[in-house]
Coordinates of N, CA, C and O in Angstrom, one line a residue:
M1 N -8.7 6.3 13.5 CA -8.4 5.4 12.4 C -8.3 6.1 11.2 O -8.9 7.2 10.8
R2 N -7.4 5.6 10.3 CA -7.2 6.0 8.9 C -8.1 5.2 8.0 O -7.9 4.0 7.9
L3 N -9.2 5.9 7.3 CA -10.2 5.1 6.6 C -10.1 5.5 5.1 O -9.7 6.5 4.8
F4 N -10.5 4.4 4.3 CA -10.8 4.9 2.8 C -11.8 3.9 2.3 O -12.1 2.8 2.9
I5 N -12.6 4.1 1.2 CA -13.6 3.4 0.6 C -13.0 3.0 -0.7 O -12.5 3.8 -1.6
A6 N -13.2 1.8 -1.1 CA -12.7 1.2 -2.3 C -13.4 0.1 -2.9 O -14.1 -0.5 -2.2
I7 N -13.1 -0.3 -4.0 CA -13.6 -1.6 -4.6 C -12.4 -2.6 -4.3 O -11.4 -2.5 -5.0
D8 N -12.8 -3.6 -3.5 CA -11.8 -4.7 -3.3 C -11.9 -5.6 -4.6 O -12.9 -5.6 -5.4
L9 N -10.8 -6.3 -4.9 CA -10.5 -7.0 -6.0 C -10.5 -8.4 -5.8 O -9.8 -8.9 -4.7
P10 N -11.0 -9.4 -6.7 CA -10.9 -10.8 -6.6 C -9.6 -11.3 -6.6 O -8.7 -10.6 -7.3
R11 N -9.3 -12.5 -6.0 CA -8.0 -13.2 -6.1 C -7.5 -13.3 -7.6 O -6.3 -12.9 -7.8
S12 N -8.3 -13.6 -8.4 CA -7.8 -13.8 -9.8 C -7.3 -12.4 -10.6 O -6.3 -12.4 -11.3
F13 N -7.9 -11.4 -10.1 CA -7.6 -10.0 -10.7 C -6.3 -9.7 -10.0 O -5.3 -9.2 -10.7
K14 N -6.2 -10.0 -8.7 CA -4.9 -9.6 -8.0 C -3.8 -10.5 -8.6 O -2.6 -9.9 -8.6
A15 N -4.1 -11.7 -8.9 CA -2.8 -12.5 -9.6 C -2.4 -12.0 -10.8 O -1.2 -11.9 -11.0
E16 N -3.2 -11.3 -11.6 CA -2.8 -10.7 -12.9 C -2.0 -9.5 -12.5 O -1.1 -9.2 -13.2
L17 N -2.4 -8.7 -11.5 CA -1.7 -7.5 -11.0 C -0.5 -8.0 -10.6 O 0.7 -7.1 -10.9
M18 N -0.3 -9.1 -9.9 CA 1.1 -9.6 -9.5 C 2.1 -9.8 -10.5 O 3.2 -9.6 -10.5
R19 N 1.5 -10.4 -11.5 CA 2.2 -10.9 -12.8 C 2.8 -9.5 -13.5 O 3.9 -9.6 -13.7
I20 N 2.0 -8.5 -13.6 CA 2.5 -7.4 -14.1 C 3.4 -6.7 -13.3 O 4.5 -6.1 -13.7
Q21 N 3.1 -6.6 -12.0 CA 4.0 -6.0 -11.0 C 5.5 -6.7 -11.0 O 6.4 -5.9 -11.1
K22 N 5.5 -8.0 -11.2 CA 6.6 -8.7 -11.3 C 7.5 -8.2 -12.5 O 8.7 -8.1 -12.4
E23 N 6.8 -8.0 -13.6 CA 7.5 -7.5 -14.9 C 8.1 -6.2 -14.7 O 9.1 -5.8 -15.1
V24 N 7.2 -5.2 -14.0 CA 7.8 -3.9 -13.8 C 8.9 -3.9 -12.8 O 9.9 -3.2 -13.0
K25 N 8.8 -4.6 -11.7 CA 10.0 -4.9 -10.7 C 11.2 -5.3 -11.5 O 12.4 -5.0 -11.2
G26 N 11.0 -6.1 -12.5 CA 12.1 -6.8 -13.2 C 13.1 -5.8 -13.9 O 14.1 -6.0 -14.0
I27 N 12.4 -4.8 -14.4 CA 13.3 -3.8 -15.1 C 13.3 -2.4 -14.5 O 13.8 -1.4 -15.1
S28 N 12.9 -2.3 -13.3 CA 13.0 -1.1 -12.6 C 14.1 -1.1 -11.5 O 14.7 -2.3 -11.2
C29 N 14.6 0.0 -11.1 CA 15.7 0.0 -10.2 C 15.3 0.1 -8.7 O 15.9 1.1 -8.1
G30 N 14.3 -0.5 -8.2 CA 13.6 -0.3 -6.9 C 12.5 0.4 -6.8 O 11.9 0.8 -7.8
G31 N 11.9 0.5 -5.6 CA 10.6 1.1 -5.4 C 9.8 0.5 -4.2 O 10.4 -0.6 -3.6
K32 N 8.8 1.1 -3.8 CA 8.1 0.4 -2.8 C 6.8 -0.2 -3.4 O 5.9 0.5 -3.9
F33 N 6.9 -1.5 -3.8 CA 5.7 -2.2 -4.3 C 4.5 -2.6 -3.4 O 4.9 -3.0 -2.2
V34 N 3.5 -2.5 -3.9 CA 2.2 -2.7 -3.1 C 2.1 -4.4 -2.9 O 2.3 -5.0 -4.0
P35 N 1.8 -4.8 -1.8 CA 1.5 -6.2 -1.5 C 0.3 -6.6 -2.3 O -0.7 -5.9 -2.2
Q36 N 0.3 -7.9 -2.7 CA -0.9 -8.4 -3.4 C -2.2 -8.1 -2.7 O -3.3 -7.7 -3.2
D37 N -2.3 -8.4 -1.4 CA -3.6 -8.3 -0.5 C -4.1 -6.7 -0.4 O -5.1 -6.6 -0.2
N38 N -3.1 -5.7 -0.8 CA -3.5 -4.4 -0.8 C -3.9 -3.8 -2.1 O -4.4 -2.5 -2.2
F39 N -4.0 -4.5 -3.2 CA -4.4 -4.1 -4.3 C -6.0 -3.7 -4.3 O -6.8 -4.4 -3.7
H40 N -6.3 -2.4 -4.8 CA -7.8 -2.0 -4.7 C -8.1 -0.8 -5.6 O -6.9 -0.2 -6.1
I41 N -9.1 -0.5 -5.9 CA -9.6 0.7 -6.6 C -10.1 1.8 -5.7 O -11.2 1.5 -5.2
T42 N -9.4 2.8 -5.3 CA -9.9 3.8 -4.4 C -11.0 4.6 -4.9 O -11.0 5.2 -5.9
L43 N -12.0 4.8 -4.2 CA -13.2 5.6 -4.5 C -13.1 7.0 -3.6 O -13.5 7.9 -4.2
H44 N -12.7 6.8 -2.4 CA -12.6 8.0 -1.6 C -11.7 7.8 -0.4 O -11.9 6.9 0.3
F45 N -10.8 8.6 -0.2 CA -9.9 8.5 0.9 C -10.4 9.5 2.0 O -10.5 10.7 1.8
I46 N -10.8 8.9 3.1 CA -11.4 9.6 4.3 C -10.3 10.2 5.1 O -10.4 11.5 5.4
G47 N -9.3 9.5 5.4 CA -8.2 10.0 6.2 C -8.6 9.7 7.8 O -9.4 8.7 8.0
E48 N -8.3 10.4 8.8 CA -8.5 10.1 10.2 C -9.9 10.4 10.6 O -10.5 11.5 10.3
S49 N -10.6 9.4 10.9 CA -11.9 9.5 11.4 C -12.2 8.2 12.2 O -11.8 7.1 11.9
D50 N -13.3 8.4 13.2 CA -13.9 7.2 13.9 C -15.2 7.1 13.4 O -16.0 6.2 14.2
D51 N -15.7 7.8 12.6 CA -17.2 7.8 12.1 C -17.4 6.6 11.1 O -17.8 6.9 10.0
I52 N -17.3 5.4 11.6 CA -17.5 4.1 10.8 C -19.0 4.2 10.2 O -19.5 3.9 9.2
A53 N -19.9 4.5 11.2 CA -21.4 4.4 11.1 C -21.8 5.4 9.9 O -22.6 5.1 9.2
G54 N -21.2 6.6 10.0 CA -21.5 7.7 9.0 C -21.0 7.4 7.6 O -21.5 7.4 6.6
A55 N -19.8 6.7 7.7 CA -19.3 6.3 6.3 C -20.1 5.1 5.8 O -20.3 5.0 4.6
A56 N -20.4 4.2 6.6 CA -21.4 3.1 6.2 C -22.7 3.6 5.7 O -23.2 3.1 4.6
E57 N -23.4 4.5 6.4 CA -24.6 5.1 5.8 C -24.4 5.8 4.4 O -25.2 5.6 3.6
A58 N -23.3 6.5 4.3 CA -23.0 7.1 3.1 C -22.9 6.1 1.9 O -23.2 6.2 0.7
M59 N -22.1 5.0 2.3 CA -22.0 3.9 1.3 C -23.4 3.4 0.8 O -23.6 3.0 -0.3
R60 N -24.2 3.1 1.9 CA -25.5 2.4 1.6 C -26.3 3.4 0.6 O -27.0 2.8 -0.3
E61 N -26.3 4.7 0.9 CA -27.0 5.8 0.1 C -26.3 5.7 -1.3 O -27.0 5.7 -2.5
A62 N -25.0 5.9 -1.4 CA -24.3 5.8 -2.7 C -24.7 4.6 -3.7 O -24.7 4.7 -4.9
V63 N -24.8 3.4 -3.2 CA -25.1 2.3 -4.1 C -26.5 2.0 -4.6 O -26.8 1.2 -5.3
R64 N -27.4 2.8 -3.8 CA -28.7 2.8 -4.1 C -29.1 3.0 -5.6 O -28.6 4.1 -6.1
G65 N -29.6 2.1 -6.3 CA -29.9 2.2 -7.8 C -28.8 2.0 -8.7 O -28.8 2.0 -9.8
I66 N -27.6 1.5 -8.0 CA -26.5 1.2 -8.8 C -26.4 -0.4 -9.0 O -26.4 -1.1 -8.0
R67 N -26.4 -0.9 -10.2 CA -26.4 -2.3 -10.4 C -25.0 -2.8 -10.7 O -23.9 -1.9 -11.1
P68 N -24.6 -4.1 -10.4 CA -23.3 -4.5 -10.6 C -22.9 -4.2 -12.1 O -23.7 -4.1 -13.0
F69 N -21.5 -3.9 -12.2 CA -21.1 -3.5 -13.5 C -19.6 -4.0 -13.6 O -19.0 -4.5 -12.6
T70 N -19.1 -4.0 -14.9 CA -17.8 -4.7 -15.2 C -16.6 -3.7 -15.5 O -16.9 -2.6 -16.0
L71 N -15.6 -3.9 -14.8 CA -14.4 -3.1 -15.1 C -13.3 -4.2 -15.5 O -13.4 -5.3 -15.1
H72 N -12.3 -3.7 -16.2 CA -11.1 -4.4 -16.5 C -9.8 -3.5 -16.5 O -9.9 -2.2 -16.5
L73 N -8.8 -4.3 -16.6 CA -7.4 -3.6 -16.7 C -7.2 -2.9 -18.0 O -7.5 -3.5 -19.0
G74 N -6.7 -1.7 -18.0 CA -6.2 -1.0 -19.2 C -4.8 -1.1 -19.3 O -4.2 -2.2 -19.3
K75 N -4.2 0.0 -19.6 CA -2.7 0.0 -19.9 C -2.0 0.4 -18.5 O -2.4 1.0 -17.6
Y76 N -0.7 0.0 -18.5 CA 0.3 0.3 -17.6 C 0.7 1.8 -17.9 O 1.0 2.2 -18.9
T77 N 0.8 2.5 -16.8 CA 1.4 3.9 -17.0 C 2.2 4.1 -15.6 O 2.0 3.6 -14.6
S78 N 3.0 5.2 -15.7 CA 3.6 5.6 -14.6 C 3.5 7.1 -14.4 O 3.6 7.8 -15.4
L79 N 3.5 7.6 -13.2 CA 3.3 9.1 -13.1 C 4.6 9.6 -12.5 O 5.0 9.1 -11.3
E80 N 5.2 10.5 -13.0 CA 6.4 11.1 -12.5 C 6.1 11.8 -11.2 O 5.3 12.7 -11.2
K81 N 7.0 11.6 -10.2 CA 6.8 12.3 -8.9 C 8.1 13.1 -8.5 O 8.6 12.8 -7.4
G82 N 8.6 13.8 -9.5 CA 9.8 14.5 -9.1 C 11.1 13.6 -8.7 O 11.2 12.6 -9.3
S83 N 11.7 14.0 -7.7 CA 13.0 13.4 -7.2 C 12.5 12.0 -6.4 O 13.3 11.3 -6.2
H84 N 11.2 11.7 -6.3 CA 10.8 10.6 -5.6 C 10.3 9.3 -6.5 O 9.7 8.5 -6.2
G85 N 11.0 9.4 -7.6 CA 10.6 8.3 -8.6 C 9.2 8.5 -9.2 O 8.7 9.5 -9.3
R86 N 8.7 7.4 -9.6 CA 7.6 7.3 -10.2 C 6.4 6.5 -9.4 O 6.8 5.7 -8.8
T87 N 5.1 6.8 -9.7 CA 4.0 5.9 -9.2 C 3.5 5.1 -10.4 O 3.1 5.6 -11.4
A88 N 3.7 3.7 -10.2 CA 3.4 2.8 -11.3 C 2.0 2.3 -11.0 O 1.5 2.0 -9.9
V89 N 1.3 2.6 -12.1 CA -0.3 2.4 -12.0 C -0.8 1.5 -13.3 O -0.2 1.6 -14.3
M90 N -1.9 0.9 -13.0 CA -2.6 0.3 -14.0 C -4.0 1.2 -14.3 O -4.7 1.3 -13.4
E91 N -4.3 1.5 -15.4 CA -5.6 2.2 -15.7 C -6.6 1.1 -15.6 O -6.5 0.0 -15.6
V92 N -7.8 1.7 -15.1 CA -9.1 0.9 -15.1 C -9.9 1.4 -16.1 O -10.3 2.5 -16.3
L93 N -10.6 0.5 -16.9 CA -11.5 0.6 -18.0 C -12.7 -0.1 -17.8 O -12.8 -0.9 -16.9
G94 N -13.7 0.0 -18.7 CA -14.9 -0.8 -18.5 C -16.1 0.1 -18.4 O -16.1 1.3 -19.2
D95 N -17.2 -0.2 -17.7 CA -18.3 0.5 -17.6 C -18.0 1.7 -16.5 O -18.5 1.8 -15.4
L96 N -17.2 2.9 -17.1 CA -16.9 3.9 -16.3 C -18.0 4.8 -16.0 O -18.0 5.6 -15.0
G97 N -19.1 4.8 -16.8 CA -20.3 5.5 -16.5 C -20.8 5.2 -15.1 O -21.2 6.0 -14.4
E98 N -21.0 4.0 -15.0 CA -21.6 3.4 -13.8 C -20.6 3.7 -12.5 O -21.1 4.1 -11.5
L99 N -19.3 3.5 -12.9 CA -18.4 3.8 -11.8 C -18.4 5.2 -11.4 O -18.3 5.5 -10.2
T100 N -18.4 6.1 -12.3 CA -18.5 7.6 -12.2 C -19.7 7.9 -11.3 O -19.6 8.8 -10.4
A101 N -20.8 7.5 -11.7 CA -22.2 7.9 -11.2 C -22.0 7.4 -9.6 O -22.4 8.1 -8.7
M102 N -21.5 6.2 -9.3 CA -21.4 5.7 -8.1 C -20.5 6.7 -7.3 O -20.7 7.0 -6.1
H103 N -19.3 6.9 -7.8 CA -18.4 7.7 -7.2 C -18.9 9.1 -6.8 O -18.8 9.7 -5.7
E104 N -19.6 9.7 -7.7 CA -20.3 11.0 -7.4 C -21.3 11.0 -6.3 O -21.5 11.8 -5.5
S105 N -22.2 9.9 -6.5 CA -23.0 9.7 -5.3 C -22.4 9.4 -4.0 O -22.9 10.0 -2.8
L106 N -21.2 8.8 -3.9 CA -20.5 8.5 -2.7 C -20.0 9.9 -2.3 O -20.1 10.2 -1.0
E107 N -19.5 10.6 -3.1 CA -18.9 12.0 -2.7 C -20.0 12.8 -2.0 O -19.8 13.3 -0.9
S108 N -21.0 12.8 -2.6 CA -22.3 13.6 -2.0 C -22.7 13.1 -0.7 O -22.9 13.9 0.1
A109 N -22.9 11.8 -0.7 CA -23.4 11.2 0.6 C -22.4 11.4 1.8 O -22.8 11.6 2.8
L110 N -21.1 11.4 1.4 CA -20.1 11.5 2.4 C -20.1 13.0 2.9 O -20.0 13.3 4.1
Y111 N -20.1 13.9 2.0 CA -20.1 15.3 2.3 C -21.4 15.8 3.1 O -21.2 16.5 4.0
D112 N -22.6 15.3 2.8 CA -23.8 15.3 3.6 C -23.5 14.9 5.0 O -24.4 15.5 5.9
R113 N -22.6 14.0 5.2 CA -22.4 13.4 6.6 C -21.2 14.2 7.4 O -20.7 13.6 8.4
G114 N -20.6 15.2 6.7 CA -19.6 16.0 7.3 C -18.2 15.5 6.9 O -17.2 16.0 7.4
F115 N -18.0 14.5 6.1 CA -16.8 14.2 5.3 C -16.4 15.2 4.5 O -17.1 15.9 3.7
S116 N -14.9 15.3 4.3 CA -14.5 16.3 3.2 C -14.6 15.6 1.9 O -14.5 14.6 1.7
R117 N -14.6 16.6 0.8 CA -14.7 16.0 -0.6 C -13.3 15.8 -1.0 O -12.3 16.4 -0.4
E118 N -13.1 15.0 -1.9 CA -11.8 14.8 -2.6 C -11.4 16.0 -3.3 O -12.3 16.5 -4.1
R119 N -10.2 16.4 -3.4 CA -9.8 17.5 -3.9 C -9.2 17.3 -5.4 O -9.3 18.2 -6.2
K120 N -8.8 16.1 -5.6 CA -8.3 15.8 -7.0 C -9.2 15.1 -7.8 O -10.3 14.4 -7.4
K121 N -9.3 15.1 -9.2 CA -10.1 14.5 -10.0 C -10.2 13.1 -9.8 O -9.1 12.4 -9.8
F122 N -11.3 12.3 -10.0 CA -11.4 11.0 -9.9 C -10.8 10.4 -11.1 O -11.4 10.4 -12.1
V123 N -9.7 9.5 -11.0 CA -9.2 8.8 -12.2 C -9.0 7.3 -11.7 O -8.0 7.1 -10.9
P124 N -9.8 6.5 -12.0 CA -9.7 5.1 -11.5 C -8.5 4.4 -12.0 O -8.3 4.3 -13.2
H125 N -7.7 3.9 -11.0 CA -6.5 3.1 -11.4 C -6.2 2.2 -10.1 O -6.9 2.2 -9.2
I126 N -5.1 1.5 -10.3 CA -4.8 0.6 -9.2 C -3.1 0.7 -9.2 O -2.5 0.7 -10.3
T127 N -2.8 1.2 -8.0 CA -1.3 1.5 -7.8 C -0.5 0.1 -7.5 O -0.9 -0.7 -6.9
L128 N 0.5 0.0 -8.3 CA 1.4 -1.3 -8.3 C 2.5 -0.9 -7.4 O 3.1 -1.7 -6.7
G129 N 3.1 0.5 -7.5 CA 4.1 0.7 -6.6 C 4.4 2.3 -6.6 O 4.0 3.0 -7.3
R130 N 5.2 2.6 -5.6 CA 5.6 4.2 -5.3 C 7.0 4.3 -5.4 O 7.8 3.3 -5.1
S131 N 7.5 5.4 -5.6 CA 9.0 5.7 -5.7 C 9.5 4.7 -6.6 O 10.7 4.3 -6.2
V132 N 9.0 4.3 -7.6 CA 9.7 3.3 -8.6 C 10.7 4.0 -9.5 O 10.4 5.1 -10.0
E133 N 11.8 3.5 -9.4 CA 12.8 4.2 -10.2 C 13.1 3.5 -11.4 O 13.4 2.3 -11.7
Q134 N 12.7 4.3 -12.6 CA 12.8 3.9 -14.0 C 13.0 5.1 -14.7 O 12.6 6.3 -14.5
D135 N 13.9 5.0 -15.7 CA 14.0 6.2 -16.6 C 12.9 6.3 -17.6 O 12.0 5.4 -17.8
D136 N 13.0 7.4 -18.5 CA 11.9 7.5 -19.5 C 11.8 6.4 -20.5 O 10.5 5.9 -20.9
L137 N 12.8 5.9 -20.9 CA 13.0 4.8 -21.9 C 12.4 3.4 -21.3 O 11.5 2.9 -21.9
T138 N 12.6 3.1 -20.1 CA 12.1 2.1 -19.4 C 10.6 2.2 -19.2 O 9.8 1.1 -19.6
A139 N 10.2 3.3 -18.7 CA 8.8 3.6 -18.6 C 8.0 3.3 -20.0 O 6.9 2.9 -20.0
M140 N 8.5 4.0 -21.0 CA 7.9 3.8 -22.2 C 7.9 2.3 -22.8 O 6.9 1.9 -23.2
E141 N 9.0 1.6 -22.4 CA 9.0 0.2 -22.8 C 7.8 -0.5 -22.1 O 7.2 -1.4 -22.7
L142 N 7.7 -0.3 -21.0 CA 6.8 -1.0 -20.0 C 5.5 -0.6 -20.5 O 4.4 -1.6 -20.7
K143 N 5.2 0.5 -20.9 CA 4.0 1.0 -21.3 C 3.4 0.3 -22.6 O 2.3 0.0 -22.8
N144 N 4.5 0.2 -23.4 CA 4.2 -0.5 -24.6 C 4.2 -2.1 -24.7 O 3.5 -2.7 -25.6
S145 N 4.7 -2.6 -23.6 CA 4.8 -4.1 -23.7 C 3.9 -4.8 -22.8 O 3.6 -6.0 -23.0
I146 N 3.4 -4.2 -21.8 CA 2.5 -4.8 -20.8 C 1.2 -5.0 -21.3 O 0.5 -4.1 -21.9
R147 N 0.8 -6.2 -21.3 CA -0.7 -6.6 -21.8 C -1.5 -7.1 -20.6 O -0.9 -8.1 -20.1
A148 N -2.5 -6.6 -20.2 CA -3.3 -7.1 -19.0 C -4.6 -7.8 -19.6 O -5.1 -7.6 -20.4
N149 N -4.8 -8.9 -18.7 CA -6.1 -9.6 -19.2 C -6.7 -10.1 -17.8 O -6.6 -11.0 -17.1
A150 N -7.6 -9.0 -17.4 CA -8.4 -9.3 -16.1 C -9.6 -8.4 -16.1 O -9.6 -7.2 -16.5
S151 N -10.8 -8.9 -15.7 CA -11.9 -8.2 -15.5 C -12.7 -8.7 -14.4 O -12.4 -9.8 -13.8
L152 N -13.6 -7.8 -13.8 CA -14.4 -8.1 -12.7 C -15.7 -7.5 -12.9 O -15.9 -6.5 -13.4
T153 N -16.7 -8.1 -12.2 CA -17.9 -7.4 -12.0 C -17.9 -6.9 -10.5 O -17.9 -7.7 -9.5
V154 N -18.1 -5.6 -10.5 CA -18.3 -4.9 -9.2 C -19.6 -5.2 -8.6 O -20.7 -4.8 -9.3
Q155 N -19.6 -5.8 -7.4 CA -20.8 -6.1 -6.7 C -20.9 -5.6 -5.3 O -22.0 -5.7 -4.6
A156 N -19.9 -4.7 -5.0 CA -19.8 -4.2 -3.6 C -18.7 -3.0 -3.5 O -17.8 -3.2 -4.4
I157 N -18.8 -2.3 -2.5 CA -17.7 -1.4 -2.2 C -17.4 -1.6 -0.6 O -18.4 -2.1 0.0
T158 N -16.1 -1.3 -0.2 CA -15.8 -1.8 1.0 C -15.0 -0.6 1.7 O -14.3 0.2 1.1
L159 N -15.5 -0.3 3.0 CA -14.8 0.5 3.9 C -13.5 -0.1 4.7 O -13.6 -1.2 5.3
F160 N -12.4 0.3 4.5 CA -11.1 0.0 4.9 C -10.5 0.7 6.0 O -10.5 2.1 5.9
E161 N -9.9 0.2 6.9 CA -9.0 0.9 7.9 C -7.5 0.5 7.4 O -7.3 -0.6 7.0
S162 N -6.8 1.6 7.2 CA -5.3 1.4 6.9 C -4.4 1.5 8.1 O -4.4 2.5 8.7
R163 N -3.8 0.5 8.3 CA -2.9 0.4 9.7 C -1.6 -0.1 9.3 O -1.4 -1.0 8.5
R164 N -0.7 0.4 10.1 CA 0.8 -0.2 9.9 C 1.0 -1.1 11.1 O 0.7 -1.0 12.2
E165 N 1.3 -2.3 10.5 CA 1.7 -3.4 11.5 C 3.0 -4.1 11.1 O 3.2 -4.3 9.9
K166 N 4.0 -4.1 12.0 CA 5.2 -4.7 11.8 C 5.9 -4.1 10.6 O 6.5 -4.6 9.8
G167 N 5.8 -2.7 10.5 CA 6.4 -1.9 9.4 C 5.7 -2.0 8.0 O 6.1 -1.3 7.0
E168 N 4.6 -2.8 7.9 CA 3.9 -2.9 6.7 C 2.5 -2.3 6.8 O 1.8 -2.5 7.8
M169 N 1.9 -1.9 5.6 CA 0.6 -1.3 5.7 C -0.4 -2.5 5.5 O -0.2 -3.3 4.6
V170 N -1.4 -2.6 6.3 CA -2.4 -3.6 6.2 C -3.7 -3.0 6.2 O -4.1 -1.8 6.8
Y171 N -4.5 -3.4 5.2 CA -5.7 -2.9 5.0 C -6.9 -3.8 5.5 O -7.0 -5.0 4.9
I172 N -7.7 -3.3 6.5 CA -8.6 -4.3 7.2 C -10.1 -3.9 6.9 O -10.4 -2.6 7.1
P173 N -10.9 -4.7 6.3 CA -12.2 -4.5 5.8 C -13.0 -4.1 7.1 O -13.0 -5.1 8.0
L174 N -13.8 -3.0 7.1 CA -14.7 -2.7 8.3 C -16.3 -2.9 7.9 O -17.0 -3.2 8.8
H175 N -16.6 -2.6 6.6 CA -17.9 -2.6 6.2 C -18.0 -2.9 4.8 O -17.1 -2.3 3.9
R176 N -19.0 -3.6 4.4 CA -18.9 -4.0 2.9 C -20.4 -3.6 2.5 O -21.4 -4.0 3.2
E177 N -20.7 -3.0 1.5 CA -22.0 -2.6 1.0 C -22.2 -3.1 -0.3 O -21.5 -2.9 -1.3
K178 N -23.2 -4.1 -0.5 CA -23.4 -4.7 -1.9 C -24.3 -3.7 -2.7 O -25.3 -2.8 -2.1
L179 N -24.0 -3.7 -4.1 CA -24.7 -3.0 -5.0 C -26.1 -3.6 -5.1 O -26.4 -4.9 -5.1

């Protein structure tokens, strides 16, 4: 199974992301856009593993002492990916101290159970699309014009399985750990 741990988002938050994504799609020249049900904030990509119990244990340990906290959408940005277009993302802002503490605790708890550490720096964001085709002027226009209005109180983290069904990626929740 291909696994990852993330913060699942409420419907109202996903609706705001869809509104923004529609704006991005409207002035981009294509790309692979994320379906509404797949919006999330990744905490740790595990990859191929069948150790659901180990991941759930690590999640339980990671949230010990973490109280619910608030996050909200920041600015739109896109990351250039060479000839593969851009990755369109929304920054995540809010109580980043609590989010970072939970992330670091999760990393340690997973590592203690034999999972590998993330190699890249943790930068909380939500991916809207990959291989999005836009020139520098369009990217700058979107960055300056998109205004986001959504916040959430994080109350749990979720272990997901990522599976391809009928040519689409589907994220199936396997375990949820409340803060």
